[in-house]
Structure formats: C-alpha cells, structure tokens
Short mmCIF file of C-alpha atoms in Angstrom, two decimals:
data_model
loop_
_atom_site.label_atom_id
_atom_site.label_comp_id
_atom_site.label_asym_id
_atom_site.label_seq_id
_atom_site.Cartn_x
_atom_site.Cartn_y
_atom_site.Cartn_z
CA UNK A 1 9.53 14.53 -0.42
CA UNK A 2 13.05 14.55 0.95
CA UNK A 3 16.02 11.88 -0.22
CA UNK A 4 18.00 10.27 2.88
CA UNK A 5 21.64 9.86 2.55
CA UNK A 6 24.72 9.55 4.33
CA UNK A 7 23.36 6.66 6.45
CA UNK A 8 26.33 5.72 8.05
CA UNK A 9 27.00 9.18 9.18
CA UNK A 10 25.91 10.14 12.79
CA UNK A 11 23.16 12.58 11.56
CA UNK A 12 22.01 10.83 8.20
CA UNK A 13 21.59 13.72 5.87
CA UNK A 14 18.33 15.05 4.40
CA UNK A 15 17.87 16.51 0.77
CA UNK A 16 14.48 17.82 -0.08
CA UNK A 17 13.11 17.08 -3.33
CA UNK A 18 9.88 18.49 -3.77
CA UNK A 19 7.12 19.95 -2.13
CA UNK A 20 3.92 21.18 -3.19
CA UNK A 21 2.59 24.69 -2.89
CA UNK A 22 -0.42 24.30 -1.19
CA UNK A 23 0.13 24.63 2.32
CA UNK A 24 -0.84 21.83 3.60
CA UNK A 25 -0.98 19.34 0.23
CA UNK A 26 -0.61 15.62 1.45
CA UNK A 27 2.37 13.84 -0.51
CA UNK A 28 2.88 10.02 -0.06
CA UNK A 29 1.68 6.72 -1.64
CA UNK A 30 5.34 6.77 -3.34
CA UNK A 31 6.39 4.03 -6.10
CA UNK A 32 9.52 3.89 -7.94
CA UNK A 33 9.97 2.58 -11.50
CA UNK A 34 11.81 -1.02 -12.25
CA UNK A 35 14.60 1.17 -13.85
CA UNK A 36 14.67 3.97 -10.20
CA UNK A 37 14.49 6.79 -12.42
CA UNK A 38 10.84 7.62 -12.10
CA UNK A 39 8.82 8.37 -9.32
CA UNK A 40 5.31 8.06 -9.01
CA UNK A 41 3.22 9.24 -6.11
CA UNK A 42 -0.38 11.40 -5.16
CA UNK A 43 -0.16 14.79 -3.98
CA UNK A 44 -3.23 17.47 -4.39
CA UNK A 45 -3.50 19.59 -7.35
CA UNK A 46 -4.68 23.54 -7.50
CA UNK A 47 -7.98 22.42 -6.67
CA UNK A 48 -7.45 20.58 -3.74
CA UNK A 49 -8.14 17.41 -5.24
CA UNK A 50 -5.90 14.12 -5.18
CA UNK A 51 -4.04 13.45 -8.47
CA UNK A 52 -1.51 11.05 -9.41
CA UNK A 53 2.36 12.58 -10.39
CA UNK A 54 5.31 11.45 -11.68
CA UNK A 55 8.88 13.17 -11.16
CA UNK A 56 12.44 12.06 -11.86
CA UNK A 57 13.99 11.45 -7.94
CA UNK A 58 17.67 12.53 -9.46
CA UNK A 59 16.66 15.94 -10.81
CA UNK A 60 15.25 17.60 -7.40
CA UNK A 61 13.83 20.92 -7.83
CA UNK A 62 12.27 20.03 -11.26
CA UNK A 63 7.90 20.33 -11.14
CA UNK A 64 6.75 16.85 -10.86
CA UNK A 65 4.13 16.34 -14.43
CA UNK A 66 0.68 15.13 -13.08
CA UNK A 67 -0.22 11.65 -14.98
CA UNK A 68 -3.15 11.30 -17.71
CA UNK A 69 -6.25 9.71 -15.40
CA UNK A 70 -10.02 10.84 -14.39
CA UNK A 71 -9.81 14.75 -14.33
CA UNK A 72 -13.41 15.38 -13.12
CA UNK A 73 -13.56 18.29 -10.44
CA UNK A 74 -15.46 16.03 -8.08
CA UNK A 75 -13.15 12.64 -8.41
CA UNK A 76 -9.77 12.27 -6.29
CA UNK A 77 -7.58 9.72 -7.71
CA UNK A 78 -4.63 8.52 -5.76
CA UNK A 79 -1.76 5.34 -5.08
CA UNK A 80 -0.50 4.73 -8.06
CA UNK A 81 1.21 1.48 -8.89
CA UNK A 82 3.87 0.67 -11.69
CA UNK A 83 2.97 -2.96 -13.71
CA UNK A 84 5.15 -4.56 -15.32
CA UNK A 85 4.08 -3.67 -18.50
CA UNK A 86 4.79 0.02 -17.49
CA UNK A 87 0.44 0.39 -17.26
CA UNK A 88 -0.12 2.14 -14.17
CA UNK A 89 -3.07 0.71 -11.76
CA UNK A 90 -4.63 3.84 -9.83
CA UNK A 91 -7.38 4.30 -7.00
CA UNK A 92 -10.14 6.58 -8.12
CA UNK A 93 -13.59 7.95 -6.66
CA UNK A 94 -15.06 8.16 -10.12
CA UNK A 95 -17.70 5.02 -8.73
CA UNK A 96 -19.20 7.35 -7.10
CA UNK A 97 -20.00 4.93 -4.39
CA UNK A 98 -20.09 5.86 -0.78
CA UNK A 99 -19.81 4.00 2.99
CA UNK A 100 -22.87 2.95 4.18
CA UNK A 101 -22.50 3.03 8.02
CA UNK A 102 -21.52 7.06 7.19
CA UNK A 103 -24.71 7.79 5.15
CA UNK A 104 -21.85 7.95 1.66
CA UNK A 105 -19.99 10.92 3.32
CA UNK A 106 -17.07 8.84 3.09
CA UNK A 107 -16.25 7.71 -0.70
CA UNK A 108 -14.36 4.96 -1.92
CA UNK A 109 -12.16 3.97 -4.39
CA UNK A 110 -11.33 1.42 -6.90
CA UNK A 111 -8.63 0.05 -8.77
CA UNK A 112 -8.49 1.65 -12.49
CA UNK A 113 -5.59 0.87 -15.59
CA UNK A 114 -3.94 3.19 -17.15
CA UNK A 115 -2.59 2.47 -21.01
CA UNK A 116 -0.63 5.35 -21.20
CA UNK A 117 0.80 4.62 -25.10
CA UNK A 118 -3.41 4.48 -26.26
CA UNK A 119 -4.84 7.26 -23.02
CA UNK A 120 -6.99 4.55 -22.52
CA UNK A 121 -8.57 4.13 -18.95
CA UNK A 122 -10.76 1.15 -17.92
CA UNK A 123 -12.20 -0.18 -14.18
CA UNK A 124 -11.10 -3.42 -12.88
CA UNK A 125 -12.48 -3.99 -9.67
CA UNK A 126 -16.15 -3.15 -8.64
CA UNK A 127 -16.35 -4.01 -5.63
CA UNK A 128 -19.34 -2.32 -3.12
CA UNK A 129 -16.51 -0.74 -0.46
CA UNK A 130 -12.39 0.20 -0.55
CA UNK A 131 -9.60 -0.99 -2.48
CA UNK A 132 -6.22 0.16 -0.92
CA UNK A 133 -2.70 -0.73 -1.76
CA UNK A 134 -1.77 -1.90 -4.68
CA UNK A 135 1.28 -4.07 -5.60
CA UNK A 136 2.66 -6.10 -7.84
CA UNK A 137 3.83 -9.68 -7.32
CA UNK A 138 6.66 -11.46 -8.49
CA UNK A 139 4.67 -13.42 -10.85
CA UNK A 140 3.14 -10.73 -12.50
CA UNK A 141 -0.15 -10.86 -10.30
CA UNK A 142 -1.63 -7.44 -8.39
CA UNK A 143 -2.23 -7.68 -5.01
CA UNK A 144 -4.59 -5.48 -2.90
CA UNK A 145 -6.42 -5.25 -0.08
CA UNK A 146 -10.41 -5.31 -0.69
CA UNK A 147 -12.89 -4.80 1.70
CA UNK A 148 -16.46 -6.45 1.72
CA UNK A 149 -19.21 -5.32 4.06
CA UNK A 150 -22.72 -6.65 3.06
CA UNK A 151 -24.14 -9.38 5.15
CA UNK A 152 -20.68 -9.96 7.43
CA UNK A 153 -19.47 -8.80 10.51
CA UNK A 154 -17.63 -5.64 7.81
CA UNK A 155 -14.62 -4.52 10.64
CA UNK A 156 -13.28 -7.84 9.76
CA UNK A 157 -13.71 -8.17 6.60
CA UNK A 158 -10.68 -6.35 4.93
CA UNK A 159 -9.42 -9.29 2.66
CA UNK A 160 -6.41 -9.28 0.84
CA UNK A 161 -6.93 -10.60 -3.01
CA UNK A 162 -4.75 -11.03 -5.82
CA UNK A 163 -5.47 -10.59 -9.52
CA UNK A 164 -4.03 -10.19 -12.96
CA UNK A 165 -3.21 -7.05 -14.18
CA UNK A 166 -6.27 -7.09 -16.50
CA UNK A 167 -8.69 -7.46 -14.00
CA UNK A 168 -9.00 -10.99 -14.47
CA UNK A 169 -8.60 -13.32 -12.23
CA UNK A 170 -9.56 -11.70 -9.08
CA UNK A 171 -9.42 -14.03 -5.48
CA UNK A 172 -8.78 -14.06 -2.39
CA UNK A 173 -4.94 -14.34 -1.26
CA UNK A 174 -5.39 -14.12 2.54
CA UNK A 175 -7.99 -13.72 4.98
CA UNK A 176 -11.11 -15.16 3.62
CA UNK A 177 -13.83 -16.09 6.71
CA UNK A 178 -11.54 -15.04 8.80
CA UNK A 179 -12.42 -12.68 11.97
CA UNK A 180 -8.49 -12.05 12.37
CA UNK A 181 -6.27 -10.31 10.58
CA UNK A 182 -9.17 -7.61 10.15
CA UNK A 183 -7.02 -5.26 7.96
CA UNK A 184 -3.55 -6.22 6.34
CA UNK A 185 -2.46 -2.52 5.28
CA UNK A 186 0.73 -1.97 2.87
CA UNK A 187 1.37 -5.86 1.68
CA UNK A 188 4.55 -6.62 0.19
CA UNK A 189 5.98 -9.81 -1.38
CA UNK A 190 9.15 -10.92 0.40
CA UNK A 191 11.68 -10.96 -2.34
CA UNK A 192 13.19 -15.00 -3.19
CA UNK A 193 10.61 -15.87 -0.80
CA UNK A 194 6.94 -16.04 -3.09
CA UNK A 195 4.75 -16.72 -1.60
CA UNK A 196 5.36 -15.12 1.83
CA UNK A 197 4.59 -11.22 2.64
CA UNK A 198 4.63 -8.77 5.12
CA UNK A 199 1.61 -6.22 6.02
CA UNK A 200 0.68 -4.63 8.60
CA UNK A 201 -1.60 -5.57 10.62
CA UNK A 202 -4.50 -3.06 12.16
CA UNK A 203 -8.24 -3.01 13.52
CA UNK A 204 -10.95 -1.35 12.15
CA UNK A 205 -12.51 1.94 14.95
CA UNK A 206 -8.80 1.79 15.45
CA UNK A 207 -5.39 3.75 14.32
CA UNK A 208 -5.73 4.78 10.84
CA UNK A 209 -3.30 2.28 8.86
CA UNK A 210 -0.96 2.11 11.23
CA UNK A 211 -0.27 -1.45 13.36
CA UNK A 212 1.54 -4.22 13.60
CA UNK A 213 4.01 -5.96 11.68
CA UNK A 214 3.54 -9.37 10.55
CA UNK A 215 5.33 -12.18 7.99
CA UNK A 216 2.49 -14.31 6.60
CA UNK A 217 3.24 -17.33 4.55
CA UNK A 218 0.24 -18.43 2.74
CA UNK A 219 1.49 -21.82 2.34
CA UNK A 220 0.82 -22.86 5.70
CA UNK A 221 -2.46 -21.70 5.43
CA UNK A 222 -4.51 -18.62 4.44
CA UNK A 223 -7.12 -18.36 7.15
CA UNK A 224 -7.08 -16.30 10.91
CA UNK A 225 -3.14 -16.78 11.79
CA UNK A 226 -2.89 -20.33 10.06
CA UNK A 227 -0.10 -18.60 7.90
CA UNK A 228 0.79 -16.33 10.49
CA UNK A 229 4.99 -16.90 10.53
CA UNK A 230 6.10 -14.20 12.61
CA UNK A 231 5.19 -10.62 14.54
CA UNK A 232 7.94 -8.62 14.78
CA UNK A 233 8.84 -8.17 17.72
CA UNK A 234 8.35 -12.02 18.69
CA UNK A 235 10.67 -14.27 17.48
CA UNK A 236 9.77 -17.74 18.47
CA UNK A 237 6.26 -16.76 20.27
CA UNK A 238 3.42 -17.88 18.49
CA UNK A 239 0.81 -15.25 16.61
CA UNK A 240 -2.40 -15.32 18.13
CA UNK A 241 -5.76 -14.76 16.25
CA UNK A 242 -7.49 -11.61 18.66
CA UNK A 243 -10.70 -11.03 17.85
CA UNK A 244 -11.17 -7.10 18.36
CA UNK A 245 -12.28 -3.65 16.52
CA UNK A 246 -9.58 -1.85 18.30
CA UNK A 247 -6.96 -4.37 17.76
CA UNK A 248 -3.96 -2.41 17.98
CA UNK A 249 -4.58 0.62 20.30
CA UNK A 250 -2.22 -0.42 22.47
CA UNK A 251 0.26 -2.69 20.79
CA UNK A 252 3.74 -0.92 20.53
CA UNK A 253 5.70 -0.52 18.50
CA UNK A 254 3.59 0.68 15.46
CA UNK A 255 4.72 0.50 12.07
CA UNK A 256 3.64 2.43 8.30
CA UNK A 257 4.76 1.26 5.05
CA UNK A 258 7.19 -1.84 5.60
CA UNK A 259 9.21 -2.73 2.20
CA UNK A 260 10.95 -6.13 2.57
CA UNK A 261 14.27 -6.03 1.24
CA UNK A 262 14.80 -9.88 0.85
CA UNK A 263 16.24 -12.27 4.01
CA UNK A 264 15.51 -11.32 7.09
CA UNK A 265 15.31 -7.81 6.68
CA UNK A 266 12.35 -4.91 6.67
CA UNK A 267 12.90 -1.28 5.67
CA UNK A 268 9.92 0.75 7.48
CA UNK A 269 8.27 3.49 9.22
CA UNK A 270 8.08 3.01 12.95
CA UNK A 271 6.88 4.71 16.27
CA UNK A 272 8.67 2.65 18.88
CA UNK A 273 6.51 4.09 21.51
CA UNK A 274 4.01 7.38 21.89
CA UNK A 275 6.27 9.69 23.28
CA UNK A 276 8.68 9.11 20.05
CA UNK A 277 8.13 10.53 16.57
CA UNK A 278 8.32 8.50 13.46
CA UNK A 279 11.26 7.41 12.41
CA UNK A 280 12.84 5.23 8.99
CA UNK A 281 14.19 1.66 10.45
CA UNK A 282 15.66 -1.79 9.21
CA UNK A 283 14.03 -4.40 11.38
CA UNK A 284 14.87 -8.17 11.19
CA UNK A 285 13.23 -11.66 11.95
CA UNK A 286 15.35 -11.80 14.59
CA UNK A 287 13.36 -8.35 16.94
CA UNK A 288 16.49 -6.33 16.11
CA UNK A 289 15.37 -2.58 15.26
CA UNK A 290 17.92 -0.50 14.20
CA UNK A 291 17.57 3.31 13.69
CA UNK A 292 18.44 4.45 10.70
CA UNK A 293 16.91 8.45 11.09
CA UNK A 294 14.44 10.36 13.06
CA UNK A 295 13.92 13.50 14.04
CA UNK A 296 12.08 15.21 16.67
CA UNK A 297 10.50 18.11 14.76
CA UNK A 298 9.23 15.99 11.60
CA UNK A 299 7.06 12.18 11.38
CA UNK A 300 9.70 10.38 8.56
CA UNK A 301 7.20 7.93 6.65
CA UNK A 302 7.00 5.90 3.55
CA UNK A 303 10.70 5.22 3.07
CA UNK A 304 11.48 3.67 -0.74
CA UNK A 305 14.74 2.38 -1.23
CA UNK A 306 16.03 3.79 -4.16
CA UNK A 307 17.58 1.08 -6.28
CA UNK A 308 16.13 -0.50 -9.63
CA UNK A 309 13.86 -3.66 -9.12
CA UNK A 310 13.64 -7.13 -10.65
CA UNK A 311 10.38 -6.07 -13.67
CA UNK A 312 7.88 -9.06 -13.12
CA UNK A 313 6.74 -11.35 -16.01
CA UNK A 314 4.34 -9.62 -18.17
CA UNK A 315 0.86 -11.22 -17.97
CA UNK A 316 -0.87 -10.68 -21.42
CA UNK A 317 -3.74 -8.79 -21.54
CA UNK A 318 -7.36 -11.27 -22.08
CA UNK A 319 -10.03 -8.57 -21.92
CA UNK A 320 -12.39 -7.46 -24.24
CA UNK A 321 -14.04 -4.47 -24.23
CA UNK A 322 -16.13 -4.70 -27.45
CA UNK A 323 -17.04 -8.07 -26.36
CA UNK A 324 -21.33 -8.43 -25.38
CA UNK A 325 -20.86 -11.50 -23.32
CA UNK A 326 -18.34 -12.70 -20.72
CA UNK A 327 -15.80 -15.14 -21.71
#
C-alpha cells in the first residue's frame, strides 16, 4: 500500500504505508470509511489465507488489525465493503461451493454482514456461482455483480444486481437476458448522477478483470447496450453490443478499478497499451487521459481518493432470523 502525493509535481511522490510480510501476500480490494480515517482492504494472513483488515491511512507504519469474520483454516474471506450503517459486507468461501466447468477446484464466494457492535455474522446472497464487488449506492442499496450459470449460455451471464443491505430485496440492476455486457467488473455510482455508473467492461476466457470502460445509464434501458451512454475512449460513437468470450483481448486501452469522482471525470487504473505498465489516471467523457503517475518498475492499481464521502441513507434492517417462515 503506498499513498500518492505531490501530484502536481513532475515526479508525483510515493509514501509507502504498509506491506505485509509474506513475500508475496496480495494487498488490494481497498475501501475507505465515510469519515477517510479508516481503511479497509484483504491481504493474506500467516497462513496464507485471505482475511479482511482495517488500518488507519494517516498513521503509516502502524500493523493493520485483521477484522472479526469466518476464521476457519480452509475459508478465504476477502473485499470488504463499508455500509452505511458502519456493517461491513464481505466475500467469503465458507459455502463451500465450487465451479462446475472446473470439477469445484475453483471456489466461490458470497456476500456475508458483519454487525461488528453484536460479532454477529449472517449470509445474504446464495447464489450457485460468484459474487464480486461490492458497493454501496447513494440510496442506501448494495450493488454487486452476480453470476448465474445453470441452464444459460454462463460466459454471459455475469449480471449486475442491487439489494438492500439486509439481504432483502435482491434484483437485477443491469444486464438481465442480455448476451452483452458479459461481465461489468468494479461498478461505481456516478456521484449527482443516480442512476448512472461506470464498470468495466470484460469477457469471460478473457483478461482477468481487466477491460473496458463504460458509463451506463440504466434509465435508458437495462438490457445489451440499451443503457450503454458512453466507452471511453469514444465520445459521440455509438456502443455496440459484441457478442464474444474473449471480448476484450484486444481492445486498448485497458482499465482496473475506475472511481467516478462526479462530472465528467474518472480516477482509474489504466494500461494505455501492452508495452506500458499500469499507471493511476483521471479520464473524462470527453477521451482526455491524463497521467497522473506511473512507473516503469511497479503496476500502480486500485487508486482511492482519499477524502471523506457523502454516508448513504441508512436502510433499516427487516430480517428475522428466529423467524420459521418467510415474510
């Protein structure tokens, strides 16, 4: 974890913060707190296993604490997401469910609630494949990308749902019978513009996560590229439905982890090309890409902007657990 400063400067200046003592931990699925002064994100513990952790972004140096969640030595939990209630929403392997088309080698997660004032953990979603990327909306809502499989062509059939932050709720937001987008990876609400968000767009046998960047506007339509507004690059050129696994192979520029900032503009990860490394960049509705850091001998992903954030309306809890029937 580094912090990038000095961004008017020439050579933008980069302050580690943390990094883990196994030797080749993974660190990323970062979310800051409403107030900025907390830091979630999933790193691997002594055990090689994902865990969720929590550190304080102005106090670098200091051991990040590993959050309360399913500590079983044979369940990775990862992506944690702040709600507005300060409940955290995590991905876990404690289903114990596993890919079909890989005989289960490959396990998935769901989405699982954290109370952290009771320790109380309960499943939301239960789902037969993958949840990924949770977020919260400005109305209080989660949104996520879910992915069905049974009985449907399953490389398109990443759908992105919303629900409330109880588990009720649950629908689709974007994509349903659709054979294009066929994954919307990272999906962010476009702040003062609900209900519009960017993701980005990838196949399936394709480039792990990584894609294109789109603005959808679900108002104009939530099927194939109905509410489709923009790809950026392509101001003014209309986004075209493909029907493909390998959508994106060979679609430059690619882009990780896009965080609209509100107008036109897009803090992200980007590879303009494959003989460039990653790099952090503000993009625009308007194809401008402006670099704001790279550098040759490290990929820069996942940038946050570190500023506090508008809380979203608390939705109130319906759910029952000592309830025998279904409301």
């Amino acid at each position: 974890l580094v912090m990038l400063s000095d961004l008017r400067a020439a050579v933008p200046t980069l302050t580690p913060l943390w990094q883990p003592s196994l030797p080749e931990a993974y660190v990323g699925d970062l979310c800051l707190h409403w107030d900025a002064r907390r830091l979630m994100f999933t790193s691997n513990n002594s055990n090689g296993l994902y865990r969720v952790y929590e550190m304080a972004p102005d106090r670098p140096g200091v051991s990040p604490r590993e959050i309360l969640q399913i500590d079983e030595p044979d369940v990775d939990n990862y992506t944690g997401c702040w709600l507005a209630d300060d409940a955290v929403l995590f991905l876990s392997t404690a289903t114990m469910i596993g890919v079909p088309c890989v005989r289960g080698s490959s396990h998935i997660a769901h989405l699982y609630r954290l109370d952290p004032d009771r320790g109380a953990i309960r499943r939301l979603t239960f789902d037969q494949e993958h949840n990924w990327c949770p977020s919260m909306l400005p109305d209080g809502r989660v949104l996520y990308l879910r992915w069905e499989y049974s009985d449907i062509p399953h490389f398109v059939a990443r759908i992105l749902f919303a629900m409330n932050p109880d588990g009720t709720g649950q629908r689709e937001y974007y994509g349903s019978k659709s054979y294009w987008p066929n994954s919307m990876f990272f999906a962010r609400p476009i702040p003062g513009e609900p209900p519009r968000f960017t993701a980005v767009v990838s196949g399936h046998h394709d480039c792990a996560r990584m894609g294109e960047l789109i603005v959808f506007d679900p108002a104009r339509g939530r099927r194939e590229a109905e509410g489709a507004v923009q790809r950026i690059p392509g101001r003014g050129q209309p986004v075209r439905a493909v029907i493909a696994d390998r959508l994106v192979s060979d679609s430059w520029p690619k882009y990780l982890h896009p965080t609209p900032l509100g107008g036109p503009y897009i803090l992200t990860a980007c590879q303009p090309d494959a003989r460039k490394p990653w790099g952090i960049y503000l993009a625009d509705r308007f194809d401008n890409l402006t670099l704001i850091c790279e550098d040759p001998r490290l990929q820069l992903v996942e940038p946050v902007l570190w500023q506090p954030a508008p809380r979203p309306p608390v939705i109130p809890d319906r759910v029952q657990p000592a309830a025998r029937t279904a409301a």
